[in-house]
PDB file of C-alpha atoms in Angstrom:
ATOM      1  CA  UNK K   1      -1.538  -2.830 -24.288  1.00 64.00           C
ATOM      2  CA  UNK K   2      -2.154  -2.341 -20.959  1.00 79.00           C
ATOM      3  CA  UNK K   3      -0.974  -5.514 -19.265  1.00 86.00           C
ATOM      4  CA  UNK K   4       2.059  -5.063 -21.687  1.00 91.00           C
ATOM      5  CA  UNK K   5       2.459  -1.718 -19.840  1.00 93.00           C
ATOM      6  CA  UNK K   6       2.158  -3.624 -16.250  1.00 95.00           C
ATOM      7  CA  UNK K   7       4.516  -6.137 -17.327  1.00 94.00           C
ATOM      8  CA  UNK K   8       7.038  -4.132 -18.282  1.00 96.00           C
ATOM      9  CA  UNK K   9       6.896  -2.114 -15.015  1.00 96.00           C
ATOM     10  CA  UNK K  10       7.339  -5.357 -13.604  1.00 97.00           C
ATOM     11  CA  UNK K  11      10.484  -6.382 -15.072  1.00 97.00           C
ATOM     12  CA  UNK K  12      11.774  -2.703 -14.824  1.00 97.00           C
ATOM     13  CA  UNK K  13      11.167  -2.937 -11.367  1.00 98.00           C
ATOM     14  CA  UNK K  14      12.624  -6.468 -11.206  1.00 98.00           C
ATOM     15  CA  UNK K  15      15.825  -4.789 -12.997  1.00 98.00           C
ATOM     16  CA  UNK K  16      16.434  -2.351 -10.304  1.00 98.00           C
ATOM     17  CA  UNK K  17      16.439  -4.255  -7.248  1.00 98.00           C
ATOM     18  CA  UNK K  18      18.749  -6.893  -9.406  1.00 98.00           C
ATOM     19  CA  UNK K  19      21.173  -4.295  -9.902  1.00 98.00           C
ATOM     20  CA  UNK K  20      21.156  -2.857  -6.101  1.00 98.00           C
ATOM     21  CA  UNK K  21      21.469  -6.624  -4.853  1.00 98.00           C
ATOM     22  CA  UNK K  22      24.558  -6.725  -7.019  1.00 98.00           C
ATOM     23  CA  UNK K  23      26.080  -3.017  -5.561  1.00 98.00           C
ATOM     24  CA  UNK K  24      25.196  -4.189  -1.969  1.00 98.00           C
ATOM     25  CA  UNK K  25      26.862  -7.828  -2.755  1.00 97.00           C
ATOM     26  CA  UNK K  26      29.881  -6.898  -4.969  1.00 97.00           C
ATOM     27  CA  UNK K  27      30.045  -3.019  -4.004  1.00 97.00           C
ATOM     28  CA  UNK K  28      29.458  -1.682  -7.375  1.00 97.00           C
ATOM     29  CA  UNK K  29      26.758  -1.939  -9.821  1.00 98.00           C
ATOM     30  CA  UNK K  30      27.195  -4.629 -12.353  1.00 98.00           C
ATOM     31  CA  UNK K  31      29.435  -3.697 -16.127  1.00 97.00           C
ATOM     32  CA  UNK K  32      26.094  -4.986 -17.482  1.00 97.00           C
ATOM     33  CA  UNK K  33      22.860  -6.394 -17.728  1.00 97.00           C
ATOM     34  CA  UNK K  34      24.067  -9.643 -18.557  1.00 96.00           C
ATOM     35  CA  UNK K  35      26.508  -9.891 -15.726  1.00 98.00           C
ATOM     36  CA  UNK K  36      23.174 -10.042 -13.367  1.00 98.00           C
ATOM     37  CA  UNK K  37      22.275 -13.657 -14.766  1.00 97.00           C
ATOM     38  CA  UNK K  38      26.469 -14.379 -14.914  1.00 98.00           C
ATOM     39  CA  UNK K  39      26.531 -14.139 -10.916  1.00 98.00           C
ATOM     40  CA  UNK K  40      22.785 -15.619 -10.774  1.00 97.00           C
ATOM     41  CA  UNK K  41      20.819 -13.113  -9.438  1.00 97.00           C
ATOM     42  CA  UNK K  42      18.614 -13.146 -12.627  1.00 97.00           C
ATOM     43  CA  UNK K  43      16.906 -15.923 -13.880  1.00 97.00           C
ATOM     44  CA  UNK K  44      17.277 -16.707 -17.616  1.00 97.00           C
ATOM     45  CA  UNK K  45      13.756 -15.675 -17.940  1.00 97.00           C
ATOM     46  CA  UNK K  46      13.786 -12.089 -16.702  1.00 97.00           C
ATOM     47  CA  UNK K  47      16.780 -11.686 -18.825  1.00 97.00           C
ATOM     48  CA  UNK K  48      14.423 -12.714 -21.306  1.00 97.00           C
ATOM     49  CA  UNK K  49      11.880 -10.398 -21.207  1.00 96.00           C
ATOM     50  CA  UNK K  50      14.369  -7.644 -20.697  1.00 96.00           C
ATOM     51  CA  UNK K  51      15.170  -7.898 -24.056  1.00 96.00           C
ATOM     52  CA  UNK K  52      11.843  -8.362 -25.053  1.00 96.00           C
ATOM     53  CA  UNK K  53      11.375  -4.774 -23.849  1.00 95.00           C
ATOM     54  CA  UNK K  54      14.328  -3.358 -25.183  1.00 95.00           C
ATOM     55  CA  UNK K  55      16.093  -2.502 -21.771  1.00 96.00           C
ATOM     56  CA  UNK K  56      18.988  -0.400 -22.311  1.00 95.00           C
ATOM     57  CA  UNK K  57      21.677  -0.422 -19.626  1.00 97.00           C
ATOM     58  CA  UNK K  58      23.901   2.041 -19.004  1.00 97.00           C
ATOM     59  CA  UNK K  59      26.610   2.873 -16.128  1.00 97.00           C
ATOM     60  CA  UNK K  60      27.243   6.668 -15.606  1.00 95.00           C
ATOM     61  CA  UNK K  61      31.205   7.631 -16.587  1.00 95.00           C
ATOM     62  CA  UNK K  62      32.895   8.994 -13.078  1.00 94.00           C
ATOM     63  CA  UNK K  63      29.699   8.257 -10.572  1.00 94.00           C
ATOM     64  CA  UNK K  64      28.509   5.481  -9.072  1.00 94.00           C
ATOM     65  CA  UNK K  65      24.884   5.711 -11.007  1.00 96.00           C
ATOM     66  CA  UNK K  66      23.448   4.041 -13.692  1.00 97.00           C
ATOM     67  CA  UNK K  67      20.517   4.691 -16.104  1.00 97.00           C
ATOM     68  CA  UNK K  68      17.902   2.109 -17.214  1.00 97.00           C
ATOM     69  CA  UNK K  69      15.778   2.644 -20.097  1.00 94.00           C
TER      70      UNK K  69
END
């Protein structure tokens, strides 16, 4: 359970610099998840095991902030 734990820190982590590459490159954060792997930035696995962890996406209405859970 443990190195479950550490993985999915890792691919949280992973996640979040994703999604700031994509704000500094495009100069807003991506309409999803899935656009991250669209534009190439994620590799098919990562977007793999961001599902295996249940990632939920979320852009905030009216701010530029989104939640990750």
């Amino acid at each position: 359970i443990e190195s479950n734990s550490i993985a999915r820190n890792q691919v949280e982590e992973n996640l979040h610099w994703l999604i700031e590459g994509y704000r500094a490159q495009y100069g807003v954060y991506p309409p999803s998840l899935a656009t991250l792997e669209e534009v190439g930035l994620a590799s098919p696995r990562l977007m793999q095991m961001s599902g295996l962890f249940s990632f939920r996406y979320q852009l905030t209405p009216g701010r530029p902030a989104y939640t990750l859970l």
